[in-house]
Coordinates of C-alpha atoms and ligand atoms in Angstrom, one line a residue:
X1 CA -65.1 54.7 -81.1
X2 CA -62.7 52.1 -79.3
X3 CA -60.7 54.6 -78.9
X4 CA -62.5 56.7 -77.3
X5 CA -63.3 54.3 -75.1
X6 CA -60.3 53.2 -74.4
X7 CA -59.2 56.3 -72.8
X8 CA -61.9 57.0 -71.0
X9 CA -61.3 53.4 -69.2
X10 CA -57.7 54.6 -68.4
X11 CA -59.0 58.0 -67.7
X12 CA -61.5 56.7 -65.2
X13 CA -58.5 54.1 -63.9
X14 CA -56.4 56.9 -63.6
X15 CA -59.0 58.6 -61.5
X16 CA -60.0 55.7 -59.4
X17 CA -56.1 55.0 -58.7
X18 CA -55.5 58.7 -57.5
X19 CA -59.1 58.4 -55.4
X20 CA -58.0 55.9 -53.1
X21 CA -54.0 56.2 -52.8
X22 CA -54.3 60.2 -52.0
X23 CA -56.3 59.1 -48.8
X24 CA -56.7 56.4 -46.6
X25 CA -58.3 55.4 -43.1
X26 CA -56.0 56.1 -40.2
X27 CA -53.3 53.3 -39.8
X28 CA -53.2 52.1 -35.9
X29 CA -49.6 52.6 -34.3
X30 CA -47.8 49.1 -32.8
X31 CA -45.3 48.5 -30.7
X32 CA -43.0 45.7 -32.3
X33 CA -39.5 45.3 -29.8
X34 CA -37.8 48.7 -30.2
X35 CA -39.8 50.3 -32.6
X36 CA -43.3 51.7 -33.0
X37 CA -44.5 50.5 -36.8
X38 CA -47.9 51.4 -38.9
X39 CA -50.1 48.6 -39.0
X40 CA -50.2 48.7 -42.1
X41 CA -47.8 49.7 -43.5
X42 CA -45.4 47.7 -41.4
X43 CA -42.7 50.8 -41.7
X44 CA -41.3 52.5 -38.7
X45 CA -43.0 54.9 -36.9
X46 CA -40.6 58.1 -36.0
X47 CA -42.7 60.8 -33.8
X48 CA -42.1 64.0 -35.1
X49 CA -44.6 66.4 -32.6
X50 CA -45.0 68.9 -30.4
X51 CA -46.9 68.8 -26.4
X52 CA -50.0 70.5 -26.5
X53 CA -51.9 71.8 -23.6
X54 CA -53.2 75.6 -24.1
X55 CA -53.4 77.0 -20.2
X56 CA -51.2 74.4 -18.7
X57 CA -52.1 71.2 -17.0
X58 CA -54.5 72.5 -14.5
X59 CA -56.6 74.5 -16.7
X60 CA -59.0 71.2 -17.5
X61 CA -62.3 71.7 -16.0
X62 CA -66.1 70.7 -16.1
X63 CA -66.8 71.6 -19.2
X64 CA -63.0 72.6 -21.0
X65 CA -59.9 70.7 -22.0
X66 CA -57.7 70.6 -25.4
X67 CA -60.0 68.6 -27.2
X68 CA -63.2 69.6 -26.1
X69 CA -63.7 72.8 -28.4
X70 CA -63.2 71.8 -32.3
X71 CA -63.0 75.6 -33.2
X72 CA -59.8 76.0 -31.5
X73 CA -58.5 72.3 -32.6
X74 CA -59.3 73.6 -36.1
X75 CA -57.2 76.6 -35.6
X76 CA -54.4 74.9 -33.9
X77 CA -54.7 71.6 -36.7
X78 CA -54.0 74.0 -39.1
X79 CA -50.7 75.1 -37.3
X80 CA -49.8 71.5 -36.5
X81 CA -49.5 70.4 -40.2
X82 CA -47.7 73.9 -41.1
X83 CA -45.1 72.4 -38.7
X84 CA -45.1 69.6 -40.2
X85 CA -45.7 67.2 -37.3
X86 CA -47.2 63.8 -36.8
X87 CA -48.1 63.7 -33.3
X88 CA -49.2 65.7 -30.3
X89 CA -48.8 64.9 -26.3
X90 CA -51.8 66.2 -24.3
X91 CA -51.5 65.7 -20.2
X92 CA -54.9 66.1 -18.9
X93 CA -58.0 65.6 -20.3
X94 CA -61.7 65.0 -19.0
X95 CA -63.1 62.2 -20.0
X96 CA -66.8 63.7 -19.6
X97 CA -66.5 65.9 -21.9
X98 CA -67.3 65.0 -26.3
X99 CA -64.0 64.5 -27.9
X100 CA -65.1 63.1 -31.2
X101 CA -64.9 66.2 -32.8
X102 CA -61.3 67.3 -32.3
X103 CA -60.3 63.5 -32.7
X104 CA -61.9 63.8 -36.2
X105 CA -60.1 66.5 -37.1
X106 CA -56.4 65.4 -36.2
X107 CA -57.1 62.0 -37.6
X108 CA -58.3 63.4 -40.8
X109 CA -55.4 65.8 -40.4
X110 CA -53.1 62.2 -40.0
X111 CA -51.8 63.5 -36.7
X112 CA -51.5 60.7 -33.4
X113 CA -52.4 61.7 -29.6
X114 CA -50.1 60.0 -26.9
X115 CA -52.5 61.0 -23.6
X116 CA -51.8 61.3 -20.1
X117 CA -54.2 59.3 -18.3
X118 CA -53.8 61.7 -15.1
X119 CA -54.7 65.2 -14.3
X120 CA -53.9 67.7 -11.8
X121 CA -57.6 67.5 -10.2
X122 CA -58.2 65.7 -7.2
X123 CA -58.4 61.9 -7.1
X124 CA -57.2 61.5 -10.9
X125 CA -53.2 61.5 -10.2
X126 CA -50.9 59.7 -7.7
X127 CA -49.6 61.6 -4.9
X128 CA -46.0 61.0 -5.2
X129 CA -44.7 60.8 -1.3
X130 CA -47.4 59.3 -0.2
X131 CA -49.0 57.2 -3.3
X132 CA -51.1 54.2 -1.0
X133 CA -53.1 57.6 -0.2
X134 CA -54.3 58.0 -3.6
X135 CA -54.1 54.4 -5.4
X136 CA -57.7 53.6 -5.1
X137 CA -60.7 52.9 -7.0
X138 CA -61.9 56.2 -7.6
X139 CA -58.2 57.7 -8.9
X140 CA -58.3 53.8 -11.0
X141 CA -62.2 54.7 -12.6
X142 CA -60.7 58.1 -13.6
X143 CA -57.4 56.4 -15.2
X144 CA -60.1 53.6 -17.2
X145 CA -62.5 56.3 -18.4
X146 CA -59.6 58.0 -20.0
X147 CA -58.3 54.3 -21.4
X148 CA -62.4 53.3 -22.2
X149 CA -63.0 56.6 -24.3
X150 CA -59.4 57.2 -26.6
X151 CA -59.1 54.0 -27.0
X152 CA -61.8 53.8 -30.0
X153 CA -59.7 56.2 -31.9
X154 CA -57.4 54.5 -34.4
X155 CA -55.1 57.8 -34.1
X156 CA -54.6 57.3 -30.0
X157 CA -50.9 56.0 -30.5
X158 CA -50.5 54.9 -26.6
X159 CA -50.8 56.4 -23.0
X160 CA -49.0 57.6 -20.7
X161 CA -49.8 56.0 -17.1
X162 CA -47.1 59.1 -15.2
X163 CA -45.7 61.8 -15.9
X164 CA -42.8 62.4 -14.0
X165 CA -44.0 60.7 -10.3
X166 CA -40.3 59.9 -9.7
X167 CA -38.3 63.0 -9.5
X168 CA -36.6 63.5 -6.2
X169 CA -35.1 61.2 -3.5
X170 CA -38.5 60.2 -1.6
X171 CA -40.6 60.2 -4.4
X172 CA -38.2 57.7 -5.8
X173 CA -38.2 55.7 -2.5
X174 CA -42.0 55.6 -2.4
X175 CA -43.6 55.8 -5.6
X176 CA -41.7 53.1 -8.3
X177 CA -44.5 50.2 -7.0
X178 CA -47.5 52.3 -8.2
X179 CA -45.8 53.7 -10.7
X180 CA -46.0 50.4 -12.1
X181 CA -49.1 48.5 -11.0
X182 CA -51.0 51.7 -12.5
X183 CA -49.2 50.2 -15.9
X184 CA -50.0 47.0 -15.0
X185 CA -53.8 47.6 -14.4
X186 CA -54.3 49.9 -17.7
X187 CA -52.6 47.0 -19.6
X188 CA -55.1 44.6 -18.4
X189 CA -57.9 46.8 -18.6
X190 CA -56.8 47.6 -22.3
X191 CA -56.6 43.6 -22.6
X192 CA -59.9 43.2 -21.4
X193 CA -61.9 45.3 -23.5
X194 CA -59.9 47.4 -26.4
X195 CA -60.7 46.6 -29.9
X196 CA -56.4 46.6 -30.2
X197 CA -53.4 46.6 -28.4
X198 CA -52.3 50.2 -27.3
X199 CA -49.6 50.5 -25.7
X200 CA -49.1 51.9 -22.7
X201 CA -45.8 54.0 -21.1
X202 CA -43.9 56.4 -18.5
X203 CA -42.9 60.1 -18.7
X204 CA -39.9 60.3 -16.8
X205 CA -38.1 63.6 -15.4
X206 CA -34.5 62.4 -17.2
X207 CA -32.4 62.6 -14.1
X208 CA -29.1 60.7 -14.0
X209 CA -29.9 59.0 -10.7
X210 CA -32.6 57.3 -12.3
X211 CA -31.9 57.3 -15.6
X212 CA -31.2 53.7 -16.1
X213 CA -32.5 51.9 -12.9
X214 CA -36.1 53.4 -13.5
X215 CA -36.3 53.0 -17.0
X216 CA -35.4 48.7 -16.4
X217 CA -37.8 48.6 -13.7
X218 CA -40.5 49.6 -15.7
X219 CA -39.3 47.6 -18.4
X220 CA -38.8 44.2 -16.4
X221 CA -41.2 41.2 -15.7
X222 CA -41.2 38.6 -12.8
X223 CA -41.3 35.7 -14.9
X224 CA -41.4 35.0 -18.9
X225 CA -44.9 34.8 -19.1
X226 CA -45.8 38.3 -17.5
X227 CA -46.5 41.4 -19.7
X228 CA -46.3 44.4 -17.0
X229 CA -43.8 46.1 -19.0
X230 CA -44.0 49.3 -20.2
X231 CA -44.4 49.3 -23.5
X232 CA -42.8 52.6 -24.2
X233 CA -40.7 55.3 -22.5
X234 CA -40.7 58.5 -22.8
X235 CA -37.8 61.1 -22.0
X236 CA -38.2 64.5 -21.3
X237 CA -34.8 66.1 -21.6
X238 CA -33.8 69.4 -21.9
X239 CA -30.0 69.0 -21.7
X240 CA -29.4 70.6 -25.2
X241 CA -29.3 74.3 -25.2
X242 CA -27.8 76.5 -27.6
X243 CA -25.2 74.9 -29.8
X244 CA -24.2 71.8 -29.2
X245 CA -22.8 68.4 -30.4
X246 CA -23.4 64.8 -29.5
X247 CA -21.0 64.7 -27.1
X248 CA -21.1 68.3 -25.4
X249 CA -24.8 67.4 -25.0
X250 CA -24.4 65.0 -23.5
X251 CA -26.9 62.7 -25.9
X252 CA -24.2 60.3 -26.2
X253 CA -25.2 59.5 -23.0
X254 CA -28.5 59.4 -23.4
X255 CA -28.0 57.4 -26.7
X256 CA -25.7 54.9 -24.7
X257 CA -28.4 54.6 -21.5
X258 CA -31.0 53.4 -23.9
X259 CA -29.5 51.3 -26.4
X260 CA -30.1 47.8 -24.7
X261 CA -33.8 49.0 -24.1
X262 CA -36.4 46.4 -25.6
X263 CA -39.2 48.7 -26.0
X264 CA -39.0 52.4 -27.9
X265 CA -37.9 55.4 -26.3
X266 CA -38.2 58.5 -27.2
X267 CA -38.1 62.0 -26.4
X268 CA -41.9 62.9 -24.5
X269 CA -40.5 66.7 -24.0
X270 CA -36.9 68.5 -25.4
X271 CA -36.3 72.1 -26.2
X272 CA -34.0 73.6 -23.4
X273 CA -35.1 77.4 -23.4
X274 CA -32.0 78.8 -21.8
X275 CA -30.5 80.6 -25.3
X276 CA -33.8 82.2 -27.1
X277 CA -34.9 82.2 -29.4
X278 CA -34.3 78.0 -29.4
X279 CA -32.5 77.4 -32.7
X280 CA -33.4 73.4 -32.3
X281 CA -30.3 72.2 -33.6
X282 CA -31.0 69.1 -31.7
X283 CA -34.0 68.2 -33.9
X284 CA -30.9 67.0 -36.8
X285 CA -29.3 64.8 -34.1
X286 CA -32.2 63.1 -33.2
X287 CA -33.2 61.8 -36.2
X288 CA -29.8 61.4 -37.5
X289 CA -28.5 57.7 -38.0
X290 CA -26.2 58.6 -34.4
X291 CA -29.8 58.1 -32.4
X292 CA -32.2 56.6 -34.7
X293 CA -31.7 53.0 -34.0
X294 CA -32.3 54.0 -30.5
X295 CA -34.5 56.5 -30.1
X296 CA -38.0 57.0 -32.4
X297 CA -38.2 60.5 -32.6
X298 CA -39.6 63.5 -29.6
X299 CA -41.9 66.2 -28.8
X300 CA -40.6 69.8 -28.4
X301 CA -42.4 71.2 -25.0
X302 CA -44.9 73.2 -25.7
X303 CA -47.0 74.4 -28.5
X304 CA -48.5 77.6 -26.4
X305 CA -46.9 79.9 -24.7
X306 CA -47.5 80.2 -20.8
X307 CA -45.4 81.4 -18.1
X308 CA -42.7 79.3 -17.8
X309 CA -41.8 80.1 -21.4
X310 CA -41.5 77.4 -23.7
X311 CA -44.3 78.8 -26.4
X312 CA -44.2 78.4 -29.9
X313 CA -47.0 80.6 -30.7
X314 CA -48.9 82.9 -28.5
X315 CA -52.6 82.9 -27.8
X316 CA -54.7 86.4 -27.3
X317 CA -57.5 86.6 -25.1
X318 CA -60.2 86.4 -28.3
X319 CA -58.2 83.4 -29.2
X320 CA -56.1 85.0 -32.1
X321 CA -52.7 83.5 -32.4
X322 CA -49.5 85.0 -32.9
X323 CA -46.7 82.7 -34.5
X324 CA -43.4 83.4 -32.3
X325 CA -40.0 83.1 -33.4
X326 CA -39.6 79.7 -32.1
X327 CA -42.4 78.5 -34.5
X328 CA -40.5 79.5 -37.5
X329 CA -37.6 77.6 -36.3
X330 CA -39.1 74.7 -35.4
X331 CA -41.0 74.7 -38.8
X332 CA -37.2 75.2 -40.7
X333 CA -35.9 72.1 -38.9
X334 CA -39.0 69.9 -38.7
X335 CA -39.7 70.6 -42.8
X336 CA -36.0 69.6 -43.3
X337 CA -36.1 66.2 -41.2
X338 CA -36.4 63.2 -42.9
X339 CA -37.5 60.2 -40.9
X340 CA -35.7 57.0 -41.1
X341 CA -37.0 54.0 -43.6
X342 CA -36.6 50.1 -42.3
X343 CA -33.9 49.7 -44.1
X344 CA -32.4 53.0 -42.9
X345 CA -33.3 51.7 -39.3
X346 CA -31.5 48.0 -40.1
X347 CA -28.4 49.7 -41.3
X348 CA -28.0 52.0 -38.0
X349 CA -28.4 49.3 -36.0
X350 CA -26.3 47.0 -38.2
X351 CA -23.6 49.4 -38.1
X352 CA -23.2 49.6 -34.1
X353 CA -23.3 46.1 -32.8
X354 CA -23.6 47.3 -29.0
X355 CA -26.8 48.1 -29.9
X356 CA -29.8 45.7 -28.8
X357 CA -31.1 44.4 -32.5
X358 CA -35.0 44.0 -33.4
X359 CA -34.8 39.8 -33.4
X360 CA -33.0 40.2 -29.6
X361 CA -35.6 42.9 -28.1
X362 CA -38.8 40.7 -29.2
X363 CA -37.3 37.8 -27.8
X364 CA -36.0 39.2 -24.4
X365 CA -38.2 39.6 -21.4
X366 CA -36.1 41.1 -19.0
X367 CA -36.6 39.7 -15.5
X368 CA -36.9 41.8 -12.5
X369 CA -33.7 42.3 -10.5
X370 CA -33.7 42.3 -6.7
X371 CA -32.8 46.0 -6.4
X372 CA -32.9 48.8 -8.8
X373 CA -30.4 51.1 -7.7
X374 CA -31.8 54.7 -6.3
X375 CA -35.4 53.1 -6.1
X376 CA -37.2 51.8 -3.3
X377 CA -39.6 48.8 -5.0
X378 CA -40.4 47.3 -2.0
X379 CA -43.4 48.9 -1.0
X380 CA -46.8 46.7 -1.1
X381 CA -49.5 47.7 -3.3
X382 CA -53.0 47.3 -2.3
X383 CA -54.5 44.4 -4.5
X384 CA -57.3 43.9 -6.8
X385 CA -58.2 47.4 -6.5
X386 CA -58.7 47.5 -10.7
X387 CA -60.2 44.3 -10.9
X388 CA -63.9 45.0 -11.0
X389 CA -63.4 47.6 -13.8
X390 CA -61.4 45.1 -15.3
X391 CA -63.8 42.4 -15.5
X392 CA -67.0 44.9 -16.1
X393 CA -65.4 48.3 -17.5
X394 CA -66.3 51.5 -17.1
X395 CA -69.6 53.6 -17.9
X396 CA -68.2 56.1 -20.5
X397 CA -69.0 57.7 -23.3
X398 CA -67.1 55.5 -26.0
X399 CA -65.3 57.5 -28.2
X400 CA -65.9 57.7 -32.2
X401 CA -65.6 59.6 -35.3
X402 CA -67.8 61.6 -36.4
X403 CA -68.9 63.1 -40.4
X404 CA -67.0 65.8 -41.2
X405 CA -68.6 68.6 -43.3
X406 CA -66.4 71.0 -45.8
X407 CA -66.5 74.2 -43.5
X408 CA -65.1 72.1 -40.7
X409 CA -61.8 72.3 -41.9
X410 CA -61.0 75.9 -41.9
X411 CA -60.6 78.3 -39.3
X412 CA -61.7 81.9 -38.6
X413 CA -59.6 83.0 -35.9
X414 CA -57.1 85.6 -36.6
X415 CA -53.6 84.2 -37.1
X416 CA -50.1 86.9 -37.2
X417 CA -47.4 85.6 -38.5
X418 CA -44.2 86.2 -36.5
X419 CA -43.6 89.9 -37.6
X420 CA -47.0 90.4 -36.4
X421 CA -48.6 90.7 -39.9
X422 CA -51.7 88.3 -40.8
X423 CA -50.4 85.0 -41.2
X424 CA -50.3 84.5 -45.2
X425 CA -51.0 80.4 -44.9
X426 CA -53.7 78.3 -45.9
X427 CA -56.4 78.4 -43.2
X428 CA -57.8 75.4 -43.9
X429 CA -56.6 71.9 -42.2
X430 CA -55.5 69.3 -45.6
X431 CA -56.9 66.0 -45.5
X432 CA -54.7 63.6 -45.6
X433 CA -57.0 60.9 -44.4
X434 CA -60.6 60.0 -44.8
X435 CA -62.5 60.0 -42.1
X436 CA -66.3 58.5 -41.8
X437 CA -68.3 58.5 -39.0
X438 CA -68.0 55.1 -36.9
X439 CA -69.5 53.2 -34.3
X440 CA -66.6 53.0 -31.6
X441 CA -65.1 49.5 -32.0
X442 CA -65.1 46.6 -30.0
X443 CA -63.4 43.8 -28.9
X444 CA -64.2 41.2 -31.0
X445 CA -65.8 38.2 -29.0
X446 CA -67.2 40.2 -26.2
X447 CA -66.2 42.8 -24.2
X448 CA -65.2 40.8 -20.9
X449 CA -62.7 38.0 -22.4
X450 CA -58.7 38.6 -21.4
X451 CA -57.9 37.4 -24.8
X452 CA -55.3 38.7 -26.2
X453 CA -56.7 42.2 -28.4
X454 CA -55.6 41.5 -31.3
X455 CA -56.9 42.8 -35.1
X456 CA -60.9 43.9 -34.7
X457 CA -63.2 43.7 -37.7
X458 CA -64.2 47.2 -37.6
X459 CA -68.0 47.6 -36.0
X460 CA -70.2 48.4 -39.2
X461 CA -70.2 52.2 -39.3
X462 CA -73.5 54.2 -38.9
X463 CA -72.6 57.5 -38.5
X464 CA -75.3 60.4 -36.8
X465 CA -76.7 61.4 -40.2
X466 CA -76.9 57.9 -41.5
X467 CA -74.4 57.7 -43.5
X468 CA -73.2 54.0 -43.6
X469 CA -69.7 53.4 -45.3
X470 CA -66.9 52.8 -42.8
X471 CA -65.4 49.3 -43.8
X472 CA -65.7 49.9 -47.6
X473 CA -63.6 51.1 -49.6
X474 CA -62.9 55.3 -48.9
X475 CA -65.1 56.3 -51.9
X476 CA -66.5 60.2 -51.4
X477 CA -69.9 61.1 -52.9
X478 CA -68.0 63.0 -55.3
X479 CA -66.0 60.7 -56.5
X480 CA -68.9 58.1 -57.1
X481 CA -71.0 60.5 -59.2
X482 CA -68.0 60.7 -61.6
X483 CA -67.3 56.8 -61.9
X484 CA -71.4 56.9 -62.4
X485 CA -70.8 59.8 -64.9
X486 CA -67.9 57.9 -66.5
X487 CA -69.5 54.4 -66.8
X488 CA -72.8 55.6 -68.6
X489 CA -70.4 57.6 -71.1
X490 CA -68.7 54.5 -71.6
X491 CA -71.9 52.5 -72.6
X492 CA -73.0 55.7 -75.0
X493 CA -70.0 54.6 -77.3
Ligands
NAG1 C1 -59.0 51.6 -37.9 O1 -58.0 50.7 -38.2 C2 -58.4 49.5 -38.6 C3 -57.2 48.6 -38.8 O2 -56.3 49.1 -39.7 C4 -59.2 49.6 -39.9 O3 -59.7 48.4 -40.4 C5 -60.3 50.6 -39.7 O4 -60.9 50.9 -41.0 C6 -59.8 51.9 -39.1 N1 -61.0 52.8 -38.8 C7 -61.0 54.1 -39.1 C8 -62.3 54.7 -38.8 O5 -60.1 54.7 -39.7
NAG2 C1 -26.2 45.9 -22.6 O1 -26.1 44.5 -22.7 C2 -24.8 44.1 -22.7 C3 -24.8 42.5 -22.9 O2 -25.8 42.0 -22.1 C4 -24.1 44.5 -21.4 O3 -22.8 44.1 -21.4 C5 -24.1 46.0 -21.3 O4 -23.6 46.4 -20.0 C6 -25.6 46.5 -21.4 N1 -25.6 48.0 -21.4 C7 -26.4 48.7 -20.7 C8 -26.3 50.2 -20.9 O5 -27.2 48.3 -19.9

């Protein structure tokens, strides 16, 4: 009899045990000096993902964006995790639109979302030659409704505030200034009212003349106590093509341009398309130990095809998808890349001393120089445009999670492999973390205090059919009948 009972204690441990490590809540993404780190988990965070914008920028509207139809994010989930990435870059949503859905999905699905805050549409980007046309409240509301809404989903990993504004000699004589009081402002909106810290960064056009001098501007402060950093960069380089090496690359370079930087960098678009299909050799540089103390990982531009030919799968008019070569390539080097460790990370850097360590970037606020070379930053930007959205936020739908029923996760859209027969994967997205409906969070202490974010004690969860369990423990209704089932048997012997 004790027996018996015996192993049906370990049995139900056993159970338990597997019940809560195979799945967990969605582990926020920091910024700690050079390196983006779980939460949690406190290990490094390498970005291994792809862009994502089906139809190109300019194809967000009233009522359509990437996020707004969860039978598509379904279909395209699925493909994300047969790549085996963590991450996706979208660069225009509309914040009016119900993202909750879709943001389920790829949070249960454990992938992150960096988002661009701007959009091709009128009044929600900066005008590049002529940016004091186009800084102003209503292109600032447009920027905070994007901020107000992703920023109550654990799996936004940061924002982009520009996406390549500085790219040719006038825009870089003009724009540098707004580039970075539109970083300012989303940092101290984000400060004002986010439940935590997300960080907030630049997409820059990698072009030598501004390689370095715009990537230090962005990163510097006017005194020690000032946080208008950037607190990431992003690099969109497509100097790789073909077959390459470090140094015929030219990422040496690049590896060499970065290494003093005290905030992560990483590639925010690679893939050169000039030998097709792209073989992505660069993929085992990147996260080899030559780059990973300085660079956390990329995203290979773009997941769709569209004219200018960067696809990795194809998308039919009844919204059928054809995997292209380049999918199957990307998916051969992706599956083979393993992503650093700490003490991987510790050893690189260890290993080349001209590199910036952890202890130094946490410590150094780099103080803005007179002159950036190639930039014009003495333009004046209007003042105190943000500051009422600052101190009142913005009226926005908040985003939140939402239940997630079984038939969610799969997908009925056709999907052809890249010799055009039916794709022979699963078509159904694996759950890698549990997701419960939530209230979206808030900053702890009211919503108008410029206290610094910190951790949030989660708003008590009360999803739209009742169910209440965010906060506890990840226990599924399945799994509590058994330990019911399990703990009367026990008491029978
Ligand atoms: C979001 O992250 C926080 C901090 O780790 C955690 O307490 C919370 O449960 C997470 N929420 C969801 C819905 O995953
Ligand atoms: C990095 O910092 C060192 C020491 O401050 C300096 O000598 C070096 O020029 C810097 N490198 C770059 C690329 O800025």
């Amino acid at each position: 009899m004790r027996e018996i009972r015996q192993h049906l204690l370990s049995f139900l441990l056993l159970f338990l045990g597997c019940a809560c490590v195979a799945r967990g809540y969605v582990n926020p993404i920091e910024v700690e000096g050079k390196h983006f780190i779980d939460s949690v988990t406190k290990q490094p965070f390498y970005i291994k993902g792809v862009d994502y914008q089906p139809g190109g920028s300019s194809d967000v509207t009233s009522d359509k964006d990437p996020l707004s139809d969860p039978d598509t994010c379904v279909r395209d989930i699925v493909l994300f995790q047969e790549l085996g990435i963590n991450t996706i870059r979208i660069y225009s949503v509309n914040p009016d639109l119900d993202h909750d859905k879709c943001m389920s999905l790829l949070a249960a699905a454990g992938i992150y979302l960096i988002l661009d805050v701007n959009s091709p549409l009128e009044n929600q980007h900066l005008n590049r030659y002529e940016p004091w046309t186009t800084y102003n409240e209503i292109y600032l509301e447009h920027v905070f409704k994007v901020v107000e809404q992703f920023s109550h989903y654990n799996n936004t990993l940061g924002f982009f505030a520009g996406n390549e504004i500085i790219n040719d000699e006038e825009s870089a004589k003009r724009a540098p200034p707004y580039v970075k009081a539109v970083v300012r402002d989303m940092k101290d909106y984000i400060k004002a009212h986010s439940a935590r810290p997300i960080p907030v960064g630049y997409s820059a056009a990698d072009d030598l003349d501004y390689r370095v001098p715009l990537s230090s501007y962005l990163e510097c402060c006017e005194n020690v106590d000032e946080d208008i950093s950037v607190d990431f960069y992003g690099v969109n380089s497509y100097q790789w093509c073909g077959t390459q090496t470090m140094e015929s690359s030219g990422y040496d370079k690049l590896v060499e341009a970065y290494k003093n930087y005290t905030k992560p960098v990483f590639f925010s678009e690679f893939g050169c398309n000039k030998v097709l299909p792209r073989q992505f050799n660069e993929i085992e540089a990147l996260y080899s130990k030559e780059m990973y103390a300085v660079f956390s990982g990329g995203l290979v531009y773009e997941f769709t095809q569209e004219s200018n030919n960067y696809g990795l799968v194809e998308l039919d008019s009844d919204g059928a998808v054809r995997l292209l070569k380049d999918f199957d390539m990307l998916k051969k080097h992706y599956d083979n890349t393993k992503l650093p460790t700490a003490d991987d990370v510790t050893k690189a850097a260890a290993a080349d001393s001209s590199v910036l360590g952890q202890k130094d970037a946490l410590e150094k606020v780099p103080i803005c120089e007179k002159s950036y070379k190639n930039l014009g930053i003495s333009g004046k930007v209007a003042d105190g445009l943000a500051s009422d959205f600052i101190k009142n936020s913005v009226d926005i739908m908040k985003g939140h999670y939402v239940n997630l029923e079984e038939n969610d996760f799969t997908t009925t859209y056709d999907i052809f492999d890249s010799n055009g027969n039916n794709w022979a994967g699963s078509k159904t997205i694996r759950q890698v973390n549990s997701i419960d409906a939530t209230e979206p969070q808030t900053k702890p202490g009211g919503s108008s205090s410029a206290s610094d974010g910190g951790s949030s004690s989660e708003a008590s969860a009360n999803g739209a059919n009742g169910k209440k369990n965010a906060g506890s423990a990840p226990v599924s209704p399945v799994t509590a009948i058994a330990i019911s089932a399990f703990l009367i048997l026990i008491n029978f012997f």
